[in-house]
Short mmCIF file of C-alpha atoms and ligand atoms in Angstrom, two decimals:
data_model
loop_
_atom_site.label_atom_id
_atom_site.label_comp_id
_atom_site.label_asym_id
_atom_site.label_seq_id
_atom_site.Cartn_x
_atom_site.Cartn_y
_atom_site.Cartn_z
CA MET A 431 134.86 -73.17 43.89
CA LYS A 432 133.42 -73.26 47.34
CA ILE A 433 134.22 -76.25 49.47
CA SER A 434 130.49 -76.92 49.88
CA ALA A 435 130.22 -77.39 46.09
CA TRP A 436 133.06 -79.92 46.22
CA PHE A 437 131.37 -81.77 49.07
CA LYS A 438 128.01 -82.02 47.34
CA ASP A 439 129.35 -84.08 44.43
CA HIS A 440 132.43 -85.69 45.92
CA PHE A 441 131.89 -86.73 49.54
CA GLU A 442 132.85 -90.35 50.30
CA ALA A 443 129.56 -91.87 49.15
CA ARG A 444 130.78 -95.42 49.80
CA LEU A 445 130.16 -94.78 53.50
CA GLN A 446 126.53 -94.08 54.32
CA GLY A 447 124.14 -94.52 57.21
CA ARG A 448 124.97 -95.33 60.79
CA TYR A 449 126.37 -98.86 60.70
CA LEU A 450 130.07 -98.71 59.89
CA GLU A 451 132.23 -101.67 60.76
CA PRO A 452 135.76 -102.69 59.68
CA LYS A 453 134.63 -104.34 56.47
CA HIS A 454 133.17 -101.02 55.27
CA ILE A 455 136.36 -99.03 55.71
CA ALA A 456 138.94 -101.69 54.70
CA PRO A 457 138.47 -101.28 50.92
CA LEU A 458 138.65 -97.51 51.26
CA LEU A 459 141.98 -97.68 53.09
CA ASP A 460 143.45 -99.55 50.14
CA GLY A 461 142.61 -96.64 47.84
CA TYR A 462 144.48 -94.05 49.88
CA GLY A 463 147.91 -95.66 49.66
CA ASP A 464 149.53 -92.97 47.50
CA LEU A 465 149.12 -89.96 49.70
CA PHE A 466 148.58 -91.67 53.04
CA GLU A 467 150.85 -93.95 54.97
CA ILE A 468 148.68 -96.66 56.49
CA SER A 469 149.79 -98.69 59.48
CA VAL A 470 148.34 -100.97 62.12
CA ILE A 471 148.80 -99.52 65.61
CA GLY A 472 147.44 -102.50 67.51
CA THR A 473 144.65 -105.01 67.66
CA SER A 474 141.29 -105.01 69.40
CA GLU A 475 140.41 -107.40 72.22
CA LYS A 476 138.96 -109.75 69.56
CA GLY A 477 142.07 -109.48 67.39
CA LYS A 478 140.85 -107.03 64.75
CA ASN A 479 143.43 -104.60 63.34
CA ILE A 480 143.29 -100.97 64.43
CA SER A 481 144.44 -98.92 61.45
CA CYS A 482 146.00 -95.48 61.38
CA LEU A 483 146.34 -93.14 58.39
CA LYS A 484 149.19 -90.66 58.33
CA VAL A 485 149.24 -87.72 55.95
CA GLY A 486 151.46 -84.63 55.59
CA GLN A 487 155.01 -83.80 56.58
CA GLY A 488 154.50 -80.67 58.66
CA LYS A 489 155.68 -79.73 62.11
CA LYS A 490 152.23 -79.52 63.65
CA VAL A 491 151.38 -83.05 64.68
CA VAL A 492 147.68 -83.83 65.07
CA LEU A 493 146.17 -87.04 66.42
CA ALA A 494 142.51 -87.73 65.60
CA TRP A 495 140.49 -90.82 66.46
CA SER A 496 136.89 -91.80 65.75
CA GLN A 497 134.58 -94.65 66.75
CA MET A 498 136.16 -95.05 70.15
CA HIS A 499 132.48 -95.70 70.80
CA GLY A 500 131.61 -98.33 68.21
CA ASN A 501 128.12 -97.02 67.42
CA GLU A 502 129.30 -93.44 66.81
CA SER A 503 130.17 -93.41 63.13
CA THR A 504 129.29 -89.92 61.87
CA THR A 505 132.74 -88.47 62.47
CA THR A 506 134.26 -91.52 60.74
CA LYS A 507 132.27 -90.65 57.62
CA ALA A 508 133.45 -87.03 57.89
CA LEU A 509 137.08 -88.14 58.27
CA PHE A 510 136.86 -90.15 55.05
CA ASP A 511 135.22 -87.16 53.32
CA PHE A 512 138.22 -85.15 54.46
CA PHE A 513 140.70 -87.83 53.30
CA LYS A 514 139.02 -87.86 49.91
CA PHE A 515 139.24 -84.08 49.73
CA LEU A 516 142.98 -84.19 50.50
CA ASN A 517 143.50 -86.99 47.98
CA GLN A 518 141.84 -85.30 44.94
CA LYS A 519 143.80 -83.34 42.35
CA ASN A 520 141.21 -80.89 41.04
CA VAL A 521 140.46 -78.12 43.50
CA PHE A 522 142.10 -76.36 46.45
CA GLN A 523 145.57 -77.60 45.39
CA PRO A 524 147.59 -74.65 46.83
CA GLU A 525 145.69 -74.93 50.10
CA ILE A 526 146.14 -78.70 50.25
CA ASN A 527 149.87 -78.39 49.58
CA ALA A 528 150.15 -75.78 52.32
CA PHE A 529 148.27 -78.10 54.69
CA LEU A 530 150.55 -81.05 53.87
CA LYS A 531 153.60 -78.87 54.53
CA SER A 532 152.28 -77.52 57.84
CA TYR A 533 150.66 -80.58 59.36
CA THR A 534 151.31 -84.23 60.00
CA LEU A 535 147.94 -85.76 60.67
CA PHE A 536 147.55 -89.18 62.26
CA CYS A 537 144.00 -90.55 62.07
CA VAL A 538 142.60 -93.65 63.69
CA PRO A 539 139.20 -93.84 62.00
CA MET A 540 137.91 -96.85 63.97
CA LEU A 541 139.55 -97.22 67.35
CA ASN A 542 136.98 -99.75 68.56
CA PRO A 543 136.46 -102.17 65.65
CA ASP A 544 134.76 -104.82 67.83
CA GLY A 545 132.22 -102.29 69.13
CA ALA A 546 131.73 -101.01 65.58
CA TYR A 547 130.97 -104.55 64.39
CA LEU A 548 128.54 -105.14 67.29
CA TYR A 549 127.16 -101.58 67.07
CA THR A 550 127.84 -100.99 70.76
CA ARG A 551 129.29 -98.03 72.58
CA GLU A 552 131.61 -100.36 74.49
CA ASN A 553 134.25 -102.76 73.18
CA ALA A 554 133.86 -106.55 73.05
CA ASN A 555 134.46 -106.81 76.83
CA MET A 556 131.67 -104.27 77.45
CA ILE A 557 134.22 -101.70 78.58
CA ASP A 558 133.63 -98.05 77.71
CA LEU A 559 137.03 -97.06 76.33
CA ASN A 560 136.31 -93.47 77.25
CA ARG A 561 136.33 -94.51 80.92
CA ASP A 562 139.48 -96.61 80.55
CA ALA A 563 142.04 -93.85 80.08
CA LYS A 564 143.46 -94.15 83.60
CA VAL A 565 143.64 -97.92 83.97
CA ARG A 566 144.09 -98.79 80.26
CA SER A 567 142.89 -102.32 80.81
CA GLN A 568 141.89 -102.76 77.16
CA SER A 569 144.11 -103.30 74.13
CA GLU A 570 142.34 -100.49 72.21
CA SER A 571 143.18 -97.98 74.98
CA ARG A 572 146.80 -99.12 75.04
CA ALA A 573 147.08 -98.79 71.25
CA LEU A 574 145.87 -95.18 71.39
CA PHE A 575 148.11 -94.22 74.30
CA GLU A 576 151.16 -95.87 72.69
CA LEU A 577 150.53 -93.87 69.54
CA PHE A 578 150.08 -90.70 71.60
CA THR A 579 153.40 -91.30 73.37
CA LYS A 580 155.18 -92.13 70.12
CA ILE A 581 154.05 -89.21 67.96
CA LYS A 582 153.83 -86.54 70.69
CA PRO A 583 150.92 -84.63 69.14
CA ASP A 584 150.44 -80.86 69.39
CA LEU A 585 146.69 -81.29 69.09
CA CYS A 586 144.22 -84.12 69.68
CA LEU A 587 140.77 -84.50 68.11
CA ASN A 588 138.44 -86.81 70.01
CA LEU A 589 135.56 -87.60 67.65
CA HIS A 590 132.14 -88.76 68.83
CA ASP A 591 128.38 -88.79 68.22
CA GLN A 592 125.88 -87.39 70.70
CA ARG A 593 122.32 -88.61 71.18
CA THR A 594 119.20 -86.98 69.74
CA LEU A 595 118.16 -85.65 73.17
CA TYR A 596 120.55 -82.69 73.19
CA SER A 597 118.99 -79.27 72.80
CA LEU A 598 120.11 -75.66 72.66
CA PRO A 599 118.54 -72.61 74.29
CA LYS A 600 116.36 -71.55 71.34
CA ASN A 601 114.72 -74.99 71.38
CA GLN A 602 116.80 -76.27 68.51
CA CYS A 603 118.63 -79.55 68.44
CA ALA A 604 122.38 -79.69 69.01
CA THR A 605 123.61 -80.77 65.58
CA VAL A 606 127.27 -80.23 66.46
CA SER A 607 128.80 -79.65 69.89
CA PHE A 608 132.37 -78.95 70.90
CA LEU A 609 134.25 -79.19 74.14
CA ALA A 610 137.66 -78.20 75.37
CA PRO A 611 137.75 -80.87 78.11
CA ALA A 612 138.75 -79.81 81.60
CA ALA A 613 142.21 -80.76 82.86
CA ASN A 614 141.35 -80.65 86.57
CA GLU A 615 138.41 -80.65 89.00
CA GLN A 616 138.40 -76.85 89.13
CA ARG A 617 138.01 -76.75 85.34
CA GLU A 618 140.74 -74.14 85.12
CA VAL A 619 141.66 -72.67 81.77
CA THR A 620 145.06 -74.32 81.53
CA LYS A 621 147.47 -73.44 78.73
CA ALA A 622 146.47 -76.47 76.67
CA ARG A 623 142.77 -75.95 77.30
CA LYS A 624 143.04 -72.33 76.25
CA VAL A 625 144.57 -73.37 72.90
CA ALA A 626 141.71 -75.86 72.38
CA MET A 627 139.18 -73.08 73.13
CA GLU A 628 140.92 -70.78 70.65
CA MET A 629 140.63 -73.44 67.96
CA ILE A 630 136.97 -74.17 68.67
CA ALA A 631 135.94 -70.49 68.37
CA PRO A 632 136.35 -70.20 64.55
CA MET A 633 134.68 -73.59 63.98
CA PHE A 634 131.73 -72.38 66.03
CA LEU A 635 131.58 -69.17 64.00
CA VAL A 636 131.61 -70.93 60.63
CA LEU A 637 129.10 -73.63 61.59
CA SER A 638 126.77 -71.11 63.24
CA LYS A 639 126.39 -69.37 59.88
CA LEU A 640 125.36 -72.67 58.29
CA ILE A 641 123.14 -74.00 61.08
CA PRO A 642 122.28 -71.03 63.32
CA GLY A 643 121.36 -72.03 66.86
CA GLN A 644 122.37 -75.66 66.35
CA VAL A 645 125.98 -75.54 67.54
CA GLY A 646 126.68 -76.00 71.22
CA ARG A 647 129.14 -76.68 73.95
CA TYR A 648 129.28 -80.07 75.64
CA ASP A 649 129.30 -80.55 79.41
CA ASP A 650 132.79 -80.00 80.89
CA VAL A 651 132.62 -82.09 84.07
CA PHE A 652 136.14 -83.36 84.71
CA ASN A 653 136.80 -87.10 84.67
CA ASP A 654 140.37 -88.31 84.54
CA ALA A 655 139.22 -91.70 83.21
CA CYS A 656 138.14 -89.97 79.98
CA VAL A 657 140.70 -89.86 77.21
CA GLY A 658 140.23 -86.20 76.28
CA ASP A 659 140.60 -85.04 79.88
CA ARG A 660 143.68 -87.22 80.23
CA PHE A 661 145.41 -85.77 77.15
CA GLN A 662 144.45 -82.24 78.20
CA MET A 663 145.99 -83.03 81.63
CA ALA A 664 149.17 -84.08 79.83
CA GLY A 665 149.32 -80.56 78.36
CA VAL A 666 148.20 -81.44 74.83
CA PRO A 667 145.34 -79.28 73.54
CA THR A 668 142.38 -81.59 72.95
CA ILE A 669 139.07 -80.92 71.27
CA LEU A 670 135.98 -83.08 71.62
CA PHE A 671 133.66 -83.10 68.60
CA GLU A 672 130.12 -84.35 69.10
CA ALA A 673 128.13 -85.07 65.94
CA GLY A 674 124.43 -84.81 66.79
CA HIS A 675 120.97 -84.76 65.28
CA TYR A 676 119.85 -82.61 62.38
CA PRO A 677 116.05 -82.45 61.90
CA GLY A 678 114.87 -85.53 60.05
CA ASP A 679 118.41 -86.85 59.54
CA TYR A 680 118.65 -90.03 61.61
CA ARG A 681 121.27 -91.33 59.20
CA ARG A 682 123.39 -88.28 60.04
CA GLU A 683 124.31 -87.52 56.47
CA LYS A 684 123.75 -83.78 57.00
CA THR A 685 125.70 -83.80 60.23
CA ARG A 686 128.70 -85.49 58.58
CA GLU A 687 128.81 -82.54 56.19
CA TYR A 688 128.97 -80.04 59.07
CA ILE A 689 131.70 -82.04 60.77
CA PHE A 690 133.61 -81.97 57.46
CA TYR A 691 133.25 -78.15 57.42
CA ALA A 692 134.52 -78.06 61.00
CA PHE A 693 137.66 -79.97 59.92
CA ALA A 694 137.99 -77.70 56.87
CA THR A 695 137.84 -74.63 59.12
CA LEU A 696 140.27 -76.02 61.68
CA PHE A 697 142.84 -76.77 58.97
CA GLY A 698 142.46 -73.48 57.10
CA PHE A 699 140.35 -74.45 54.08
CA ILE A 700 137.47 -72.17 55.06
CA ALA A 701 138.21 -68.52 55.75
CA VAL A 702 136.88 -67.14 59.01
CA GLU A 703 135.25 -63.71 58.72
CA LYS A 704 136.63 -62.16 61.87
CA SER A 705 139.35 -62.89 64.37
CA THR A 706 138.34 -64.88 67.42
CA SER A 707 139.86 -65.52 70.82
CA TYR A 708 139.50 -68.21 73.47
CA LEU A 709 136.99 -65.96 75.23
CA ASP A 710 134.52 -66.53 72.39
CA TYR A 711 134.36 -70.14 73.52
CA PHE A 712 132.42 -69.08 76.61
CA GLN A 713 129.73 -67.49 74.41
CA ILE A 714 128.88 -70.88 72.90
CA PRO A 715 125.56 -72.04 74.37
CA GLU A 716 125.66 -75.13 76.53
CA ASN A 717 123.80 -78.29 75.59
CA GLY A 718 120.54 -79.00 77.36
CA LYS A 719 118.63 -82.31 77.34
CA ARG A 720 115.17 -81.29 76.22
CA PHE A 721 114.55 -83.39 73.14
CA LYS A 722 112.66 -86.62 72.74
CA ASP A 723 112.37 -88.40 69.42
CA VAL A 724 108.55 -88.25 69.43
CA ILE A 725 106.06 -86.60 71.78
CA ILE A 726 102.35 -87.34 71.61
CA ARG A 727 100.46 -84.63 73.48
CA ASN A 728 96.93 -84.33 74.85
CA VAL A 729 96.49 -88.02 75.54
CA ARG A 730 93.79 -89.35 77.83
CA LEU A 731 95.06 -92.42 79.66
CA LYS A 732 93.40 -94.89 81.98
CA ASP A 733 94.58 -94.26 85.60
CA TYR A 734 95.46 -90.59 84.88
CA GLU A 735 93.05 -87.79 85.79
CA GLU A 736 94.74 -85.13 83.70
CA LEU A 737 95.65 -85.16 80.07
CA VAL A 738 99.22 -86.39 79.63
CA SER A 739 101.97 -86.48 77.06
CA LEU A 740 103.79 -89.62 75.98
CA SER A 741 107.36 -89.51 74.79
CA ILE A 742 108.88 -92.14 72.55
CA ASN A 743 112.59 -92.55 72.02
CA TYR A 744 114.24 -94.67 69.38
CA GLU A 745 116.56 -97.46 70.42
CA GLU A 746 119.03 -98.32 67.70
CA VAL A 747 119.00 -102.06 67.08
CA LEU A 748 121.41 -103.89 64.79
CA GLU A 749 119.45 -106.29 62.56
CA ASN A 750 120.79 -107.90 59.37
CA GLU A 751 123.64 -105.41 59.10
CA GLN A 752 121.30 -102.45 59.35
CA ILE A 753 120.28 -100.22 62.21
CA ARG A 754 116.60 -100.27 62.97
CA LEU A 755 114.97 -97.49 64.99
CA GLN A 756 112.93 -99.30 67.64
CA PRO A 757 110.36 -96.95 69.23
CA VAL A 758 110.07 -97.35 73.02
CA ILE A 759 107.87 -95.49 75.52
CA ASP A 760 110.25 -93.16 77.35
CA GLN A 761 108.14 -91.04 79.69
CA ILE A 762 104.50 -90.36 80.60
CA GLY A 763 103.55 -87.03 82.14
CA ASP A 764 103.29 -83.32 81.56
CA LEU A 765 106.50 -83.07 79.44
CA GLY A 766 105.85 -79.34 79.02
CA GLN A 767 109.56 -78.58 79.14
CA PHE A 768 110.43 -81.07 76.38
CA PHE A 769 110.27 -80.92 72.61
CA GLY A 770 109.78 -83.76 70.16
CA HIS A 771 111.72 -84.11 66.95
CA GLU A 772 108.25 -85.21 65.88
CA GLU A 773 105.21 -83.74 67.67
CA ILE A 774 101.78 -85.37 67.48
CA ASP A 775 98.50 -84.06 68.91
CA ALA A 776 96.11 -86.77 70.11
CA GLN A 777 93.38 -84.13 70.67
CA GLU A 778 92.31 -85.47 74.08
CA SER A 779 91.65 -88.96 72.74
CA GLU A 780 91.78 -92.10 74.80
CA ILE A 781 94.36 -94.33 73.21
CA LEU A 782 95.39 -97.94 72.83
CA LEU A 783 99.05 -98.86 72.76
CA ASN A 784 99.59 -102.05 70.74
CA SER A 785 95.82 -102.71 71.18
CA TYR A 786 95.91 -102.40 75.00
CA GLU A 787 94.82 -99.66 77.39
CA ASN A 788 97.82 -99.89 79.70
CA VAL A 789 100.93 -97.94 78.81
CA PHE A 790 104.28 -98.63 80.47
CA VAL A 791 107.61 -96.89 80.30
CA GLY A 792 110.03 -99.16 78.46
CA GLU A 793 107.34 -100.74 76.31
CA LYS A 794 108.08 -101.22 72.62
CA VAL A 795 105.63 -99.40 70.40
CA THR A 796 103.95 -100.91 67.37
CA THR A 797 100.85 -98.69 67.12
CA ILE A 798 99.09 -95.99 69.08
CA VAL A 799 95.48 -95.54 68.00
CA ASP A 800 92.25 -93.90 69.14
CA LYS A 801 90.47 -96.34 71.48
CA TYR A 802 87.06 -95.61 69.99
CA SER A 803 88.12 -95.33 66.39
CA ILE A 804 91.03 -97.68 65.80
CA ASN A 805 91.54 -96.55 62.24
CA ARG A 806 92.63 -93.20 63.65
CA VAL A 807 96.34 -93.90 64.03
CA PHE A 808 98.44 -91.42 66.00
CA TYR A 809 101.69 -93.32 65.71
CA LYS A 810 102.89 -96.42 63.89
CA ASP A 811 106.29 -98.09 63.94
CA LEU A 812 107.42 -97.79 60.34
CA CYS A 813 110.38 -100.13 60.94
CA ASN A 814 112.75 -97.46 59.75
CA ASN A 815 116.28 -98.54 59.00
CA ILE A 816 119.07 -96.04 59.15
ZN1 ZN B 52 131.13 -91.13 72.35
#
């Protein structure tokens, strides 16, 4: 059986969509008690427990954490898919036993439970925990660093989501990106960084077969306030995973599957066709920023002599325990170098935005229609929940 066949019918279906907060994962933790040791490594600034799952008895110690940014839940879903895979008794049993003998994996699936609850990047004090690695002013940062010091990992996995704007050179969206964070300003290939690069190379190879042109490399600007950079500085190989957009998949259910395959490759459940080296890492294309959620082209606007394009981006708004995609005018101009996940041609029409002629950046969009034929709708907010 291929691992993709297992995933199709057995992924952790109790976690879906983008809004994942502590109450969603708590009942799942209870079900993993046999194989996993579950502990509380600290509490958030608002007093919520930060849980850690430990599995395996091997010498290679791995520390993984997700939802350090509360609104970045895709890798959390993929972690639970992976836990469920390890916990089943039907397929891949020799491989799972070998994994449990080789590795001890510590996973913090929701490092920022307050941010997860509020659906914010930051924690409850509006601090970005991924800029708090130097000062460690927040209890969530201290919990992670205490665990790091206690377990002395050989490898760290820093799990995030990236926005829909990221693109790759062949004009495709960056569905998954990796980074071996820099350990100094010069971005030298230190010993630890080299190991991280070596481990990324096979994941890139496997994912590129599944989603050609949609796997990239994240920006490696050094910042010693970032957790990954900090752990890399400490000499522990660290890999940043960025779960991104897959066409049409704002819920990121496809992307979670690719992140699961990345974990499966990293831990030896997917065979890699050819041997790779750290040098292959440099062949991974770098992320660009050329995507908008929607672009409406060939628009005639009051106050503009030339035809223009309008871009719309979705803001993710938490409403009634669901995430609503709120369309907002992002840019007005030529936009020739950008691509829309959705492209609309207004065919040189004059338009009305929410029944008015004036269009402003930052404006929320309800409808965009033809000024002289208002039943001709170019765009309508469908109030999509993800
Ligand atoms: Zn993040």
